[in-house]
mmCIF file of C-alpha atoms in Angstrom:
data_model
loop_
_atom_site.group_PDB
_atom_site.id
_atom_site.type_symbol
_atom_site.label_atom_id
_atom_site.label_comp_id
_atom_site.label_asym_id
_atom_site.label_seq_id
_atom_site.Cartn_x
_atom_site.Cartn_y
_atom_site.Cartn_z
ATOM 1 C CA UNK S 1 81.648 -35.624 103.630
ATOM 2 C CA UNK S 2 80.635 -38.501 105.588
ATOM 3 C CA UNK S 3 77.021 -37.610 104.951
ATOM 4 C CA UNK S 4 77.249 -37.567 102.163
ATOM 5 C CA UNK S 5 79.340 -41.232 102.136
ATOM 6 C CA UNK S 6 76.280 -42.570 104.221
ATOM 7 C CA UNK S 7 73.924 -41.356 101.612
ATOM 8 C CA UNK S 8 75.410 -43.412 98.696
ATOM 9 C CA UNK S 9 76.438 -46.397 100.966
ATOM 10 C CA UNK S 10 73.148 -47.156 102.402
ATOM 11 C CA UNK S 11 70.816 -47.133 98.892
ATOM 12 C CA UNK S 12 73.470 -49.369 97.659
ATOM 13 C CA UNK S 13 73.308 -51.424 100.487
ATOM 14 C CA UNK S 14 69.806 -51.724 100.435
ATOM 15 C CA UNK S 15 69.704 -52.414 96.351
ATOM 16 C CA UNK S 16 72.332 -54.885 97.373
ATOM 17 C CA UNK S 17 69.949 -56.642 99.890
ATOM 18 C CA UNK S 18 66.528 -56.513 97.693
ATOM 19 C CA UNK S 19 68.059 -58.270 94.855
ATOM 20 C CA UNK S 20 70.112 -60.755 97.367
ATOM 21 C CA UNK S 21 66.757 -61.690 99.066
ATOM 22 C CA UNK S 22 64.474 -61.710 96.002
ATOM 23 C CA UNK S 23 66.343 -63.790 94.634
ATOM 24 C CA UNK S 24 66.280 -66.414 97.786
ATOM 25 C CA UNK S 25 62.419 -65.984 98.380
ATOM 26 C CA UNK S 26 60.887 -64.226 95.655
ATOM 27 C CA UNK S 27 60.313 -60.356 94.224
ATOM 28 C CA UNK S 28 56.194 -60.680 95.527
ATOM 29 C CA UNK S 29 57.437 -61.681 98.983
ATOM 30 C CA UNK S 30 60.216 -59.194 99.409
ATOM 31 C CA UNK S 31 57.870 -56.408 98.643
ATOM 32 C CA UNK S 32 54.824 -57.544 100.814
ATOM 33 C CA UNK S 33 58.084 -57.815 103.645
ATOM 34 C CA UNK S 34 58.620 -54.575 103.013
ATOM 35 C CA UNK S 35 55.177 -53.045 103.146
ATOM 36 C CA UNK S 36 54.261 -55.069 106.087
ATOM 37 C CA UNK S 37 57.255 -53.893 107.920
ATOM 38 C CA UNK S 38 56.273 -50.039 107.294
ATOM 39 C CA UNK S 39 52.552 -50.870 108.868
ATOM 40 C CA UNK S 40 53.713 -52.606 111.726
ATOM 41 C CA UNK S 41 56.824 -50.778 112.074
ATOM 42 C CA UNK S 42 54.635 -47.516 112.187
ATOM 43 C CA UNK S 43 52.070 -49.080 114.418
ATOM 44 C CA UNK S 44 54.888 -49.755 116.966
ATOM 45 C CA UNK S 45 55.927 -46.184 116.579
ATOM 46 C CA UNK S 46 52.619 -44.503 117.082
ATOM 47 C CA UNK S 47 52.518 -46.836 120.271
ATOM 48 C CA UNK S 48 55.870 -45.527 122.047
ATOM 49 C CA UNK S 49 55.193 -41.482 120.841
ATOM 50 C CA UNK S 50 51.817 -42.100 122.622
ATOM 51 C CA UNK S 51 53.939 -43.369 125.654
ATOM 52 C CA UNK S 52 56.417 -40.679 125.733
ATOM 53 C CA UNK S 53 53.689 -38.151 125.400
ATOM 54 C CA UNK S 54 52.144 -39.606 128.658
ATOM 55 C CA UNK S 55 55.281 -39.544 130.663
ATOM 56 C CA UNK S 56 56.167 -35.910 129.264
ATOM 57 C CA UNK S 57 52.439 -34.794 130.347
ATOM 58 C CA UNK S 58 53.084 -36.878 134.182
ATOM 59 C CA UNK S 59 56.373 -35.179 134.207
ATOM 60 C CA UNK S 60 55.402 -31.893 132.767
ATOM 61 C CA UNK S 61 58.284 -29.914 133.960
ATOM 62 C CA UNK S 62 59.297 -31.271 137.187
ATOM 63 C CA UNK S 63 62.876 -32.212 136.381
ATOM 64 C CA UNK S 64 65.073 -31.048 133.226
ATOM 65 C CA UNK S 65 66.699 -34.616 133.074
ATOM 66 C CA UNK S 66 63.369 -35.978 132.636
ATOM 67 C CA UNK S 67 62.623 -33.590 130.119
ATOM 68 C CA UNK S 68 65.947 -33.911 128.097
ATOM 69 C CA UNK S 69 65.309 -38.073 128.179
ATOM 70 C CA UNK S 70 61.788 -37.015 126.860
ATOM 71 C CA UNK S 71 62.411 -34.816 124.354
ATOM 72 C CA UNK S 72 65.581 -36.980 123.429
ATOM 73 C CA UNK S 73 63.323 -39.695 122.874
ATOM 74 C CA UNK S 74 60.683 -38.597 121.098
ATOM 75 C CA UNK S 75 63.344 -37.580 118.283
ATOM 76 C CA UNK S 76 65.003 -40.918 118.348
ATOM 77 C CA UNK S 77 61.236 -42.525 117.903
ATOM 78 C CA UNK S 78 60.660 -39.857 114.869
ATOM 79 C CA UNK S 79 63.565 -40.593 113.416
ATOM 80 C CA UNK S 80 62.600 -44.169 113.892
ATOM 81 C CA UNK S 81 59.333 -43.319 111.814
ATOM 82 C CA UNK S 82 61.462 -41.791 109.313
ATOM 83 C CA UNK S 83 63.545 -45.133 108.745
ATOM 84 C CA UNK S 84 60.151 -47.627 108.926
ATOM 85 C CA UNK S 85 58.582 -45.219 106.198
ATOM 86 C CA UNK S 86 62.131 -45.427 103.780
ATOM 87 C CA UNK S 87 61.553 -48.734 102.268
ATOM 88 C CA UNK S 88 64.622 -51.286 102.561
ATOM 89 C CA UNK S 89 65.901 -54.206 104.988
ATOM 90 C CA UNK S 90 68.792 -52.254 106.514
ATOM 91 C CA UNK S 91 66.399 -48.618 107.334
ATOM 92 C CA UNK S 92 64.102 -51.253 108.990
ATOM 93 C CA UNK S 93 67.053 -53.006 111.137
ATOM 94 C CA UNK S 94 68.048 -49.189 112.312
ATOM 95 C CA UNK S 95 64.310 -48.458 113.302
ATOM 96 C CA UNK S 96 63.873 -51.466 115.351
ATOM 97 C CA UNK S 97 67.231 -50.065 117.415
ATOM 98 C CA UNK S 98 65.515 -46.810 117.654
ATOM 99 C CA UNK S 99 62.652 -47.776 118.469
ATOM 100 C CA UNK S 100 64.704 -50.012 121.572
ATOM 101 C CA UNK S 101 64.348 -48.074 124.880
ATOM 102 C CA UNK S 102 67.259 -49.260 126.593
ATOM 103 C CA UNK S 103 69.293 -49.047 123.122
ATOM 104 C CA UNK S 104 67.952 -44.927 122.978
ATOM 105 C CA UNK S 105 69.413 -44.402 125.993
ATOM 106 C CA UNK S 106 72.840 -46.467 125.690
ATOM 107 C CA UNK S 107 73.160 -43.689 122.331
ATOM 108 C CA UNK S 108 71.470 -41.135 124.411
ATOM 109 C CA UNK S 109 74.466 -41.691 126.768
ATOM 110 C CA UNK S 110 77.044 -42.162 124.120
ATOM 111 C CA UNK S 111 76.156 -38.871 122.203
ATOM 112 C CA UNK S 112 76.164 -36.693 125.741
ATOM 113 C CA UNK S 113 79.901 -37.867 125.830
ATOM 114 C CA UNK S 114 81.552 -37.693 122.632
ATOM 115 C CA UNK S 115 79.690 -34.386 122.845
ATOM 116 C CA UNK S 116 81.030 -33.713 125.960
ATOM 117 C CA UNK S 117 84.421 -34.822 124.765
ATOM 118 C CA UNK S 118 84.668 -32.620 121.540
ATOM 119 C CA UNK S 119 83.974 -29.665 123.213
ATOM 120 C CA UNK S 120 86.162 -29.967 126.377
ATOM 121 C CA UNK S 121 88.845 -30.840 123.183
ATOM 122 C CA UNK S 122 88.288 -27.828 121.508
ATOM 123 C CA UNK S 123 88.401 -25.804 124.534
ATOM 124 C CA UNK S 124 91.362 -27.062 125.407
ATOM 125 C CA UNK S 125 90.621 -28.932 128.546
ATOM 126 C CA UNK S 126 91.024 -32.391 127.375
ATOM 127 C CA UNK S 127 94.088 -33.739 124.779
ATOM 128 C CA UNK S 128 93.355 -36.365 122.413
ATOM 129 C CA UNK S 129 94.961 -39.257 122.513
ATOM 130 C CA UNK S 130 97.833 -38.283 119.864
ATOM 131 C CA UNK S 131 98.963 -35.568 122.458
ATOM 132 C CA UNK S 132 99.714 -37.552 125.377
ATOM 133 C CA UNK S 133 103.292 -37.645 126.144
ATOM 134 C CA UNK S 134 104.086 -41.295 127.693
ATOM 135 C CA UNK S 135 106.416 -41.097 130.980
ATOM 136 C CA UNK S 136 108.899 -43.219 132.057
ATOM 137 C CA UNK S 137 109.122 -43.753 135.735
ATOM 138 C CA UNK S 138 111.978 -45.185 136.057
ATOM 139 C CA UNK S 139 113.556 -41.850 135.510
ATOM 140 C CA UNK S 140 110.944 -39.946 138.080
ATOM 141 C CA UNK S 141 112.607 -38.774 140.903
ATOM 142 C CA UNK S 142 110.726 -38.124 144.158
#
């Protein structure tokens, strides 16, 4: 469901934003923007894949962090590609974050935990926040 949310709210965001900025600086502009962002947007992303690539082959399989952060990384700068090639103002905005190594890994990080976090919920090990039952203790006795 919230896919599918995304994939209505973004083109209408982005429809939203063409028209907004056409009208400010003209239709010829806003397209040239666009292309020109794709180019150099893909340019940037051929540049860190062929980076990656080079610390994957130095790394080969000495460590399975390393490899993780590689692989991990590569798909962030696909995805990345993906967003340069989709033509709009906002898709651009999320490749340049993508395309951000420190940013990859701050979401690297993030996703490893709230992935971490939903399963030790499911399991059983952790409680959400709705389950905790709040103490008083004043009334604690040693």
């Amino acid at each position: 469901m919230k896919l599918i949310l995304l994939l209505i709210i973004i083109p209408v965001c982005e429809i939203f934003l063409f028209i907004t900025i056409s009208n400010y600086i003209g239709l010829f502009y806003v397209l040239f923007f666009t292309v020109l962002t794709a180019f150099l947007g893909l340019s940037l992303v051929k540049t860190h894949w062929k980076k990656n690539l080079q610390k994957y082959s130095v790394n080969s399989l000495s460590s399975v962090q390393l490899n993780f952060e590689n692989l991990s990384d590569s798909l962030f700068i696909l995805v990345s590609g993906i967003f340069f090639i989709t033509p709009g103002f906002l898709t651009d905005l999320f490749a340049i974050i993508l395309i951000h190594p420190s940013i990859r890994s701050f979401i690297r990080h993030w996703l490893i935990s709230h992935f971490i976090d939903s399963v030790e919920i499911k399991r059983g090990g952790k409680k959400t926040p709705h389950e905790y039952v709040e103490t008083d203790y004043e009334e604690v006795k040693d």
